[in-house]
Short mmCIF file of C-alpha atoms in Angstrom, two decimals:
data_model
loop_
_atom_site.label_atom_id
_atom_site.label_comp_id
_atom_site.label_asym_id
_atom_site.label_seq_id
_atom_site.Cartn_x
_atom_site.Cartn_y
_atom_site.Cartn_z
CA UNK A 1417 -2.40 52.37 115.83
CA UNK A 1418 -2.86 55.78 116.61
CA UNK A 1419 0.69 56.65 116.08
CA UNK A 1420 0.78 54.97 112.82
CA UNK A 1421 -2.28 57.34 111.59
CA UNK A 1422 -0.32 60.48 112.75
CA UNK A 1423 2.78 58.94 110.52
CA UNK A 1424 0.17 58.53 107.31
CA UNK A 1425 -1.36 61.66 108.23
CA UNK A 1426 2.05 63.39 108.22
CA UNK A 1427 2.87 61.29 105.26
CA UNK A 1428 -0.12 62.75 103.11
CA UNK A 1429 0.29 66.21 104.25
CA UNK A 1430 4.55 66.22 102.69
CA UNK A 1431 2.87 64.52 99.79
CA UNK A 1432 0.25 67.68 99.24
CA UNK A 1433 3.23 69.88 100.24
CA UNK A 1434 5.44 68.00 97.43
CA UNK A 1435 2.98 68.34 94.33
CA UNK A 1436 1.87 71.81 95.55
CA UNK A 1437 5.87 72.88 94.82
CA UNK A 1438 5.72 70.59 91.68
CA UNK A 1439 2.64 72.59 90.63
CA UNK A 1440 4.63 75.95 91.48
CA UNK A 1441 7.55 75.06 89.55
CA UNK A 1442 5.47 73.91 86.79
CA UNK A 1443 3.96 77.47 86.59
CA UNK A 1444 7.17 78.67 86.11
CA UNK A 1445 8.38 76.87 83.50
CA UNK A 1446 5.50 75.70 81.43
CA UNK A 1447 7.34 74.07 78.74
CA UNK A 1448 9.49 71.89 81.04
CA UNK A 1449 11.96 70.12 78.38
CA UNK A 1450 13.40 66.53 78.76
CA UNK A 1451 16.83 65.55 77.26
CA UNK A 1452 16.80 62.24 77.58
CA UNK A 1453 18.76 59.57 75.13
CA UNK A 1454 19.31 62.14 72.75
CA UNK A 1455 16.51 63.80 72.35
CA UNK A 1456 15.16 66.82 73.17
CA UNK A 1457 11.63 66.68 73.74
CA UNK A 1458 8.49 68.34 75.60
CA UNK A 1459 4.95 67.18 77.03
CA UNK A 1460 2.31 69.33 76.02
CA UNK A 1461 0.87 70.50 79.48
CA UNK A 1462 -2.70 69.44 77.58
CA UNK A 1463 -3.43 67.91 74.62
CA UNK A 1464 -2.55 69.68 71.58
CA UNK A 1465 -0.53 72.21 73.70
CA UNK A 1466 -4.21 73.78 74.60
CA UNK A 1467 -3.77 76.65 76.83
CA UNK A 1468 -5.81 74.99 79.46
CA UNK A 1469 -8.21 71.97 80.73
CA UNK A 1470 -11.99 71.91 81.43
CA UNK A 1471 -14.34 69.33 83.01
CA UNK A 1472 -18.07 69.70 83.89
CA UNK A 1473 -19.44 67.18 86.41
CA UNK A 1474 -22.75 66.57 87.89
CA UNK A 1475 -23.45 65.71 91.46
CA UNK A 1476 -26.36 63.89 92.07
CA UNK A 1477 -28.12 62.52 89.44
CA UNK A 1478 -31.23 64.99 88.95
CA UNK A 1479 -33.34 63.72 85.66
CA UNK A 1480 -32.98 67.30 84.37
CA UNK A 1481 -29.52 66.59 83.65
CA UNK A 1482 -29.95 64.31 81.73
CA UNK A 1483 -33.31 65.20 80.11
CA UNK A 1484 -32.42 69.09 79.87
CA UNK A 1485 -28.63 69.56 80.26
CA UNK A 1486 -27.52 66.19 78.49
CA UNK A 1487 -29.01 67.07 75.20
CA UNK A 1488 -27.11 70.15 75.26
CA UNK A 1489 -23.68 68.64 76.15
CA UNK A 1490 -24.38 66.42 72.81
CA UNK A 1491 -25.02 69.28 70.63
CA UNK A 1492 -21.49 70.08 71.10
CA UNK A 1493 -19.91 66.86 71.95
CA UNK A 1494 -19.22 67.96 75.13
CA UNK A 1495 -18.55 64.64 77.69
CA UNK A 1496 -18.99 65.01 81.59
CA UNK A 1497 -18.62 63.27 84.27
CA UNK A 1498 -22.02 61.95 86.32
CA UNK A 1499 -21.67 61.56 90.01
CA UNK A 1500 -24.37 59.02 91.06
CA UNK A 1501 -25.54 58.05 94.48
CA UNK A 1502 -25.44 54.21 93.32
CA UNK A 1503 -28.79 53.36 95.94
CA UNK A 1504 -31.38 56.15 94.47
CA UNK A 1505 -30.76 54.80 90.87
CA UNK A 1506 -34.06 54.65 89.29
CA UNK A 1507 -35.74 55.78 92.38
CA UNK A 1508 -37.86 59.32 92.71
CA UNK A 1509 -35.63 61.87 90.69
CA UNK A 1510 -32.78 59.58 89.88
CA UNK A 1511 -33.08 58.07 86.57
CA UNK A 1512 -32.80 53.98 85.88
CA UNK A 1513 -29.91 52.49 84.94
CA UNK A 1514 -30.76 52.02 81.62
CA UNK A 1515 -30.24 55.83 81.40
CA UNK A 1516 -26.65 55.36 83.51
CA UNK A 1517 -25.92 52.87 80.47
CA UNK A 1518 -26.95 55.26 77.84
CA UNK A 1519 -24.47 57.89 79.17
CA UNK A 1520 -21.98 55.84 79.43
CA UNK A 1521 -22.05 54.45 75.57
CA UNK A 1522 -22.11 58.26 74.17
CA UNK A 1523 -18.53 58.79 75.97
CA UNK A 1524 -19.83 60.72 79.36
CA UNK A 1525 -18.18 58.93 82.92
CA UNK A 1526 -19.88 57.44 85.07
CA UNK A 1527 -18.23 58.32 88.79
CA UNK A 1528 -19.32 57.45 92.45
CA UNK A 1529 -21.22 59.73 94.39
CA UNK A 1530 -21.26 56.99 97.06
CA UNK A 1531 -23.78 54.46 97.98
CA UNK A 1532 -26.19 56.13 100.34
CA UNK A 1533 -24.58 59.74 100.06
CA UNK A 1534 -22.47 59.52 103.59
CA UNK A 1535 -21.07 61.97 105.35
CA UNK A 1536 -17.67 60.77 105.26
CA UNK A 1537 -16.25 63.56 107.58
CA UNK A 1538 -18.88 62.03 109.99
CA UNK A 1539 -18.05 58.28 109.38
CA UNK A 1540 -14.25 58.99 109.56
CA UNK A 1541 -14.65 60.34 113.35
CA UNK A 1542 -16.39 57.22 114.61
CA UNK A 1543 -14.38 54.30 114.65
CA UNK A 1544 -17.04 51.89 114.90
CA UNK A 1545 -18.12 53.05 111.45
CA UNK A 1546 -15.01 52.37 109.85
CA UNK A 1547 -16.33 49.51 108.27
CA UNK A 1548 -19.64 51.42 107.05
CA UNK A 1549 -17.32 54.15 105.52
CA UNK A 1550 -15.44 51.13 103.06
CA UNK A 1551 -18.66 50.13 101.96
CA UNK A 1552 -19.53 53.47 100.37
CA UNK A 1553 -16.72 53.61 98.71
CA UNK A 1554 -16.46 49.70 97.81
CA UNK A 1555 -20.17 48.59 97.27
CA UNK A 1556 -20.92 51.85 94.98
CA UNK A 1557 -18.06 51.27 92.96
CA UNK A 1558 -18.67 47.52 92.66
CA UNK A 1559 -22.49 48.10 91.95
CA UNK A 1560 -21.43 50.65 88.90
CA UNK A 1561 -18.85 48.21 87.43
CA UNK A 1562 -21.48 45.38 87.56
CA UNK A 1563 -24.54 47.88 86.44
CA UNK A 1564 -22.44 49.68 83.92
CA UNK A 1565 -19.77 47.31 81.70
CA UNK A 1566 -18.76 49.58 79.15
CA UNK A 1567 -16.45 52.02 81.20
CA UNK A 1568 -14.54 51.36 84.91
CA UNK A 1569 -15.68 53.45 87.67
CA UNK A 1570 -12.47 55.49 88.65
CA UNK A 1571 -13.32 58.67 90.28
CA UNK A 1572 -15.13 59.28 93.31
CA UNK A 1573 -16.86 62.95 94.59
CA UNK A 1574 -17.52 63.96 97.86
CA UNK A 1575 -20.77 64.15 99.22
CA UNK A 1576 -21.60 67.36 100.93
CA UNK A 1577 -18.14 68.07 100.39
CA UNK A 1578 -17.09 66.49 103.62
CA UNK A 1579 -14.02 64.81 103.86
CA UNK A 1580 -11.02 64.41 106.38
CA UNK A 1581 -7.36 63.57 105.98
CA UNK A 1582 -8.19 59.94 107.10
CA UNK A 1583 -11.45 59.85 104.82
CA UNK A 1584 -8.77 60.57 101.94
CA UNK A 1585 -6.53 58.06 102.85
CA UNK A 1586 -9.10 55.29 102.59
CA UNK A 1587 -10.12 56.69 99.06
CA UNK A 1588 -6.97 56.31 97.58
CA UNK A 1589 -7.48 52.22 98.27
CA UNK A 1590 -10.71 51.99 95.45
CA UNK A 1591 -10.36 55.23 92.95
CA UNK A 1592 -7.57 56.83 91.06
CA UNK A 1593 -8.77 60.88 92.20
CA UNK A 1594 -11.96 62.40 94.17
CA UNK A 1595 -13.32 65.66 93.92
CA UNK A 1596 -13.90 68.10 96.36
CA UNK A 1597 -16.40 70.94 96.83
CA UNK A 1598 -13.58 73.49 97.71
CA UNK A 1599 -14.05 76.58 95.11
CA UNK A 1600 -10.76 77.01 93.64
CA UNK A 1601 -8.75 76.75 90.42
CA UNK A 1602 -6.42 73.81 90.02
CA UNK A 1603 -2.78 74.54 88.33
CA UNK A 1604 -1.41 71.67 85.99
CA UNK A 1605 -1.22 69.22 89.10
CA UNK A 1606 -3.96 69.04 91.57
CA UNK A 1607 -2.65 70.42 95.55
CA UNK A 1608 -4.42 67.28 96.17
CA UNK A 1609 -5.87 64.14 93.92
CA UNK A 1610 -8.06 63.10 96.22
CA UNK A 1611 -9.56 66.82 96.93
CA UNK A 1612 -9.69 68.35 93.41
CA UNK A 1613 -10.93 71.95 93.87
CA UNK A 1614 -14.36 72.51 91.70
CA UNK A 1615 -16.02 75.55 91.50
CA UNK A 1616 -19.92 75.12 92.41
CA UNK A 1617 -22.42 77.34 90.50
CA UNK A 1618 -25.45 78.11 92.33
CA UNK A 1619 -28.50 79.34 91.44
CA UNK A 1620 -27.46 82.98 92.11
CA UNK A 1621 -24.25 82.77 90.40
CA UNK A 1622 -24.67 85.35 87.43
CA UNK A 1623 -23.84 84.04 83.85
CA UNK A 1624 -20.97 86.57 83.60
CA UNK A 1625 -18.82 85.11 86.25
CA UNK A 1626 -20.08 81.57 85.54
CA UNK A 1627 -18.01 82.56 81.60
CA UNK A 1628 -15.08 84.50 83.84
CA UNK A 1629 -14.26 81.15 84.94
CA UNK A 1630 -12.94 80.28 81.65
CA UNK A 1631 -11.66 83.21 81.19
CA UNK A 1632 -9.67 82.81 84.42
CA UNK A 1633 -8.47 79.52 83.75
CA UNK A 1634 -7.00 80.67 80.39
CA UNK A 1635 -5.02 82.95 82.00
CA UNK A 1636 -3.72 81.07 84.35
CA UNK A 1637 -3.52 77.87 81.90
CA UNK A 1638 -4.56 75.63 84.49
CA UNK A 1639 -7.74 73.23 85.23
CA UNK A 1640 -11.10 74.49 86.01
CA UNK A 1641 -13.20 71.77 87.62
CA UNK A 1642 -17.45 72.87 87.02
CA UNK A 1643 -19.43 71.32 89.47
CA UNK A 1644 -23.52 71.80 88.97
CA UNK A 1645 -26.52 70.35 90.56
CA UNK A 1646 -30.03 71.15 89.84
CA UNK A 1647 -31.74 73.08 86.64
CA UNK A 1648 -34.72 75.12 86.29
CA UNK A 1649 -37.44 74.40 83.56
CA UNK A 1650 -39.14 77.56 83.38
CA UNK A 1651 -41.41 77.21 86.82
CA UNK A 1652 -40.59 73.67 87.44
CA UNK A 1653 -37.48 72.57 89.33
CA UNK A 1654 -35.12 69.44 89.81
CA UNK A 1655 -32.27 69.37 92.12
CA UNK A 1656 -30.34 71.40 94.57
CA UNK A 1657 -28.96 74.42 93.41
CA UNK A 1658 -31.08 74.86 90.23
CA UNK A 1659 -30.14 77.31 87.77
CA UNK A 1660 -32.28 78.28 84.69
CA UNK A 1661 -31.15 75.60 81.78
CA UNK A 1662 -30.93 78.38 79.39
CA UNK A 1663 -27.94 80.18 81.70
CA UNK A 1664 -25.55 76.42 81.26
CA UNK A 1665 -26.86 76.60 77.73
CA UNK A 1666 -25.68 80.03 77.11
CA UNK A 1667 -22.40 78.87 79.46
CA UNK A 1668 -21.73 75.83 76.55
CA UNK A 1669 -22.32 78.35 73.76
CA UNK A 1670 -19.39 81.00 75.18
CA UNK A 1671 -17.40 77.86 75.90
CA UNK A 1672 -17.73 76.62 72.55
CA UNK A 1673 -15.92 80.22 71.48
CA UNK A 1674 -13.06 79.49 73.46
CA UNK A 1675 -12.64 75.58 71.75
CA UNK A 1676 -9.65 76.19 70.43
CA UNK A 1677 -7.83 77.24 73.88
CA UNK A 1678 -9.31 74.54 76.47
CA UNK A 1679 -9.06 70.77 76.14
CA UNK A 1680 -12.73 69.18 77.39
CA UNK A 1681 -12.65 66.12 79.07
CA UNK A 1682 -14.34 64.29 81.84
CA UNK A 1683 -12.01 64.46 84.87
CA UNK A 1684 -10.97 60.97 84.60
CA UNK A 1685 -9.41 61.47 81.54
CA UNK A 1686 -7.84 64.58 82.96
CA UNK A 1687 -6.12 63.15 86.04
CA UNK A 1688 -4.90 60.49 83.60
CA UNK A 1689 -3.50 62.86 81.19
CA UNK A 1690 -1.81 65.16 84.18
CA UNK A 1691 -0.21 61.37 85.87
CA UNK A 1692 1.09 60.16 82.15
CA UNK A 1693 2.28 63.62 81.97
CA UNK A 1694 4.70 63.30 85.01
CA UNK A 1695 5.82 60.36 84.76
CA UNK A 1696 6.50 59.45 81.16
CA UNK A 1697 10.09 59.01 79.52
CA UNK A 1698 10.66 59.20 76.04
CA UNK A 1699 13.57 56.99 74.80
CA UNK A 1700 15.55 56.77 71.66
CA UNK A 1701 16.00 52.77 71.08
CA UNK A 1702 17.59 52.65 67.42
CA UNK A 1703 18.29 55.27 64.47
CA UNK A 1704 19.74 52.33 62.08
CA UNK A 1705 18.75 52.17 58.43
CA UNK A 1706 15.28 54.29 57.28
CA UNK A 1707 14.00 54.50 60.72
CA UNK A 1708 14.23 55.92 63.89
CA UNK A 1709 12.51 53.85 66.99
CA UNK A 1710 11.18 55.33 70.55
CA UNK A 1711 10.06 54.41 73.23
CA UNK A 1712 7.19 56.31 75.42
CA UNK A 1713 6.88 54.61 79.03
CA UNK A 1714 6.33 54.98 82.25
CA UNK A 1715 5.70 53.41 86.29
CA UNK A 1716 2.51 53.95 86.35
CA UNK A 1717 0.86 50.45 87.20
CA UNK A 1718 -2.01 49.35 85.05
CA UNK A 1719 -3.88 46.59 86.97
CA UNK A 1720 -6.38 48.90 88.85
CA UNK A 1721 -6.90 51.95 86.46
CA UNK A 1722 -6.05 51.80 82.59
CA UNK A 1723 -4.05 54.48 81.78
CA UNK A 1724 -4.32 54.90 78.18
CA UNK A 1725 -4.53 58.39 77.41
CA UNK A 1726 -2.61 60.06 74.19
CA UNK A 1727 0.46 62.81 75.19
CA UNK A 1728 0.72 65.13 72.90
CA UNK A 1729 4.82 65.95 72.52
CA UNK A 1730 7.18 68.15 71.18
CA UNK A 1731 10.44 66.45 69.58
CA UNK A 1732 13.45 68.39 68.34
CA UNK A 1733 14.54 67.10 64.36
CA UNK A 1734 18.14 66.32 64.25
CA UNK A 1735 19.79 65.86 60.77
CA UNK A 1736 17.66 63.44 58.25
CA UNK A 1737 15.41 63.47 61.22
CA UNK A 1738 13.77 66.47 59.51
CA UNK A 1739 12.43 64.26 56.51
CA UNK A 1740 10.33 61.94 58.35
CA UNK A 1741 7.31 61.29 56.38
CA UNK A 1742 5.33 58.67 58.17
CA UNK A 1743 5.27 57.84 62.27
CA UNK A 1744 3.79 54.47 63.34
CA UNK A 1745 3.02 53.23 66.47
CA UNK A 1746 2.36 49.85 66.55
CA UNK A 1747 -0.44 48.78 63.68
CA UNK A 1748 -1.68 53.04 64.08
CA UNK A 1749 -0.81 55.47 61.96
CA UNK A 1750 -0.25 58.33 64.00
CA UNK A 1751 -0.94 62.22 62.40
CA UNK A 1752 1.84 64.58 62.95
CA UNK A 1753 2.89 67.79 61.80
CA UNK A 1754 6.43 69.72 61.23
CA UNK A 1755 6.87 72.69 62.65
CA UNK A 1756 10.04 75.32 62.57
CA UNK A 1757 11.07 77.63 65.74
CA UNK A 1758 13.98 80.41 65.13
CA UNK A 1759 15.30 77.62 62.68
CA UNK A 1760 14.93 74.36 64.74
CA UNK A 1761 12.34 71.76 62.86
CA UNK A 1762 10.03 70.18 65.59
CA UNK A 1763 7.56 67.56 65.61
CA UNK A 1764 4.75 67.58 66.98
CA UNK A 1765 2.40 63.88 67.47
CA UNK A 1766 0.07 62.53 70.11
CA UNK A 1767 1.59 58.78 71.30
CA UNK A 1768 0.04 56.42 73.77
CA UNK A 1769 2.72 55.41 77.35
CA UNK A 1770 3.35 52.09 77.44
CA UNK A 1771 2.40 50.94 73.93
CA UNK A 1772 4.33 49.59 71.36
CA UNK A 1773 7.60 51.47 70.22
CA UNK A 1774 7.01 54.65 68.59
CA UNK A 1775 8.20 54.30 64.39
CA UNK A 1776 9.63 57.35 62.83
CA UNK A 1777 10.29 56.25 58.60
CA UNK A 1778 12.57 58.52 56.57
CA UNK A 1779 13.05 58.15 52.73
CA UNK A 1780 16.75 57.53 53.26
CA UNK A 1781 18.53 55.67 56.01
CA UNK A 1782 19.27 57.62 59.79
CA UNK A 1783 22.48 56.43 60.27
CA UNK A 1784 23.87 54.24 63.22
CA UNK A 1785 22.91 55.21 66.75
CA UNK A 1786 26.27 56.73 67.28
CA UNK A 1787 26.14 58.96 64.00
CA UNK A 1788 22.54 60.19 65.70
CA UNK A 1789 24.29 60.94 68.64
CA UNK A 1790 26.58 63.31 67.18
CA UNK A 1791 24.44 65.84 67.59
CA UNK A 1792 23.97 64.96 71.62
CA UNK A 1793 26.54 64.98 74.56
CA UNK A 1794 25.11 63.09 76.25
CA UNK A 1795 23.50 59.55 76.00
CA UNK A 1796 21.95 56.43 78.04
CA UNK A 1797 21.49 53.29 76.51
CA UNK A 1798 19.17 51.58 77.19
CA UNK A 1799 16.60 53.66 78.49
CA UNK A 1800 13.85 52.82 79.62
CA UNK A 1801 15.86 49.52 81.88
CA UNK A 1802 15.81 46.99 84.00
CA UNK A 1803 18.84 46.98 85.55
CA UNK A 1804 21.38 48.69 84.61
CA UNK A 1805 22.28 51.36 81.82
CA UNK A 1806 25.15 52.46 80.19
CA UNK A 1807 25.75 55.99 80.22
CA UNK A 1808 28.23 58.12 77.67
CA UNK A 1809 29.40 61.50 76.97
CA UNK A 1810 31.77 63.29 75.41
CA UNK A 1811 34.72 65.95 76.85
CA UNK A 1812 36.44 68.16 74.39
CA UNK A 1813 39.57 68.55 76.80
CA UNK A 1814 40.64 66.02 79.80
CA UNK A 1815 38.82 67.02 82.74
CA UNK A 1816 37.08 66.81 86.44
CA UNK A 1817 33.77 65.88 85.85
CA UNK A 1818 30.70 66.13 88.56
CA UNK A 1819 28.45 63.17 87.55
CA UNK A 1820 25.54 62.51 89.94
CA UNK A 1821 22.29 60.66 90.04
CA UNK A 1822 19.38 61.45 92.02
CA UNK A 1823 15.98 59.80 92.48
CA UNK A 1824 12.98 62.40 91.56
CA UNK A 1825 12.48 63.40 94.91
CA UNK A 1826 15.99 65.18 94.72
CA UNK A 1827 18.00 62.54 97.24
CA UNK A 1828 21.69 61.80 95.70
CA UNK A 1829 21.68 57.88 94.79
CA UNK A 1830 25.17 57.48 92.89
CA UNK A 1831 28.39 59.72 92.66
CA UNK A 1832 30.60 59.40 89.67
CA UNK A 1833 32.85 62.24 89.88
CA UNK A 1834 36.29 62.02 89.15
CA UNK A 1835 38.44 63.33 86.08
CA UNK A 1836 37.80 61.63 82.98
CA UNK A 1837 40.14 62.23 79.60
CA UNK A 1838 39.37 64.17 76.47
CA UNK A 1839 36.92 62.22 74.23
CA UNK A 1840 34.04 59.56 74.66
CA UNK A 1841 33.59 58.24 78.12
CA UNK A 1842 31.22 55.62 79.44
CA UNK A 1843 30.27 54.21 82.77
CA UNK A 1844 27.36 51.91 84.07
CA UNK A 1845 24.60 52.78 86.14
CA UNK A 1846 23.90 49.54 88.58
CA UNK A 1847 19.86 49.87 89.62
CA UNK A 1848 19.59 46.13 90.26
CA UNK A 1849 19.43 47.28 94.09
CA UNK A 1850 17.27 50.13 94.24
CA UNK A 1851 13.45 50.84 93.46
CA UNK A 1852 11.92 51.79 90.16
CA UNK A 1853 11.33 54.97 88.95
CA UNK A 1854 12.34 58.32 87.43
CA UNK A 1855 15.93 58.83 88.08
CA UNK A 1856 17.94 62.12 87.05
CA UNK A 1857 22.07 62.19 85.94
CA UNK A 1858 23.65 65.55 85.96
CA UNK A 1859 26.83 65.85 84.48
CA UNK A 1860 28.46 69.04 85.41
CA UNK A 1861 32.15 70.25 84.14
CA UNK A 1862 33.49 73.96 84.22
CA UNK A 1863 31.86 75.08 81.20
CA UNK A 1864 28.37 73.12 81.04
CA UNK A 1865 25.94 71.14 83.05
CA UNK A 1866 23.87 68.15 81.10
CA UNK A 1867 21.16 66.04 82.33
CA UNK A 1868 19.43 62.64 81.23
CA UNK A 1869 15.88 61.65 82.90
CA UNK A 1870 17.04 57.55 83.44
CA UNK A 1871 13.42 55.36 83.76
CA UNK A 1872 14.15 51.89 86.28
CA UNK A 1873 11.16 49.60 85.01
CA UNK A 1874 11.47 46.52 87.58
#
């Protein structure tokens, strides 16, 4: 047993190592585009290609935040995320649940603060409270659920900010992300889902770098995490921490200059976007008569958590492409716009993963999937799959060609090298024997280097 916790431990710590790099490389390059079934395409790294992403969350449950701080939040249509401490509902500063409820049906989440607010650094040293540390996690999640219909408890905080690498690893079993207490700026992927930094404001913290963390976050176009506790009331008090109401008030106001740069969102919907954001392949499935057909998908499994957040993407126009005047996704309507860059017509549309097949509708037919293709070297049919896919390119001149697939953690899973003659080539890609998932083909010849993003559904 105590080997196998060293092997998860070790397992964890390369996984923290892998999206830290991930987060680097994003940094990099932003605007990371995806050729895929031939089309060239980009997720916005927010919503609306916003320069960056912004939750406020509440630890706790003090009544002033939702008496004082609440009403503010509205003004603005602002929505946070609530930590509650699921056993002092309704009890001494803790509003009912009747309040939770009311929260939850103006769009604010409702997260777990834990059942009896445990030291979970604590509980994870003692192995004889193993079973005491899954029921904060499980009966405070279960009593939200069951207290609270209208939304799914999903996120968890950390009380006191305690937490160890085996603490983590139990979390991942009952919510989809925790926060942490550490006071740092996340990039566009979290060093850690189930440790997102937050930066606490205490009562000292002046107003000016309270706004600098905006500021800061625009800069570096990444994810600032607010985490406050109590308020002040003129002389009266509520809460740990409390900072004069009129200071977050006056915080709100300079945020709402800035509206137009950050995406606000509870940080459930933020770790959804960020997830759909990494994992998501869009597909070209048919460009026959007077439409063109997509597909958006991903792996991402949707019994526990419901990943149903809109990307916002970026698609190249190719040919008659450019006259789309109506996109459809399932019975939805979807608003887009048409936008030109050094010549190149893009559009621009938010589409939900794992939906019904996106519907682009042009006054006069596309053309065949092959006349489409024209425009592309290379292409993968069909894409998303289930077991295998037929990919095709084209070679002006008979040549040696360097054709390899690799699975996304950069480990070589097929070679198809070999010279190939002057024209359109095909070959099959097999994945009846190996796991689902993002897969990558690189085609490589003297003079270019292509690459299709292949997604394995089974």
């Amino acid at each position: 047993m105590k080997k196998q916790s060293y092997l998860m431990t070790f397992i964890h710590f390369f996984f923290i190592i892998f999206l830290s790099f991930s987060s680097f490389l994003y940094a990099q390059y932003p605007a990371s585009s995806k050729p895929s079934a031939g089309l060239q395409y980009q997720f916005a790294r927010w919503p609306g290609f916003k320069k960056a992403a912004f939750s406020i969350t509440f630890d706790d449950y003090y009544r002033f935040q939702v008496t004082y701080a609440t009403p503010l939040l509205d003004q603005h249509n602002y929505k946070a995320t609530y930590y509650i401490i699921t056993n002092r509902v309704g009890q001494g500063w803790a509003p009912d649940w009747d309040t939770v409820n009311l929260l939850a049906s103006h769009g604010h989440e409702i997260g777990s603060h834990s059942k009896n607010h445990a030291n979970f650094l604590v509980l994870s040293q003692h192995p004889e409270f193993a079973d005491s540390m899954r029921r904060e996690f499980t009966d405070s999640r279960d009593t939200i659920n069951s207290r609270v219909p209208s939304q799914q408890c999903e996120t968890f905080a950390w009380p006191f900010g305690a937490v160890s690498p085996s603490a983590v690893l139990s979390s991942e079993n009952y919510y989809m992300a925790c926060r942490g207490s550490s006071n740092y700026f996340e990039g566009p992927v979290p060093v850690d889902f189930y440790n997102i930094y937050s930066q606490h404001i205490y009562t000292c913290t002046p107003l000016d770098s309270v706004n600098g963390y905006i500021d800061k976050i625009l800069n570096i176009k990444g994810w600032l995490v607010e985490r406050w506790h109590g308020f002040r009331v003129g002389n009266d008090t509520n809460g740990y921490e409390p900072v004069p109401i009129e200071e977050f008030e006056d915080h709100l106001e300079y945020i709402a200059q800035m509206e137009s740069d950050l995406w606000i969102a509870p940080l459930a919907q933020v770790v959804k976007y960020i997830r759909e954001r990494e994992t998501s392949l869009l597909a070209l499935i048919d460009s026959t008569g007077n439409t063109v057909k997509l597909s958006l998908t991903n792996y991402l499994p949707d019994t526990m958590f419901h990943y149903r957040v809109p990307l916002t993407l970026k698609v190249q126009l190719y040919g008659k492409m450019a006259d789309v005047y109506k996109i459809e996704q399932g019975n939805n309507d979807i608003p887009f716009n048409i936008y030109t860059e050094y010549g190149i017509p893009y559009l621009f549309f938010d589409a939900i993963p794992n939906d019904s097949l996106i519907v682009f509708y042009l006054p006069d037919p596309a053309g065949t999937d092959d006349q489409f293709a024209l425009n592309q070297e290379a292409l993968a049919y069909p894409n998303p799959f289930n077991s295998s896919a037929t990919i095709t390119f084209n070679l002006a001149v008979s040549e040696f060609a360097c054709i390899r697939v690799y699975d996304r953690f950069g480990h070589l899973i097929r070679d198809f090298s070999r010279i190939y003659p002057a024209g359109r080539n095909s070959f099959e890609f097999n994945g009846s024997e190996i796991t689902g998932g993002i897969y990558q083909c690189i085609i490589r010849t003297r003079e270019r280097s292509l690459q299709l993003h292949l997604l394995l559904t089974h």
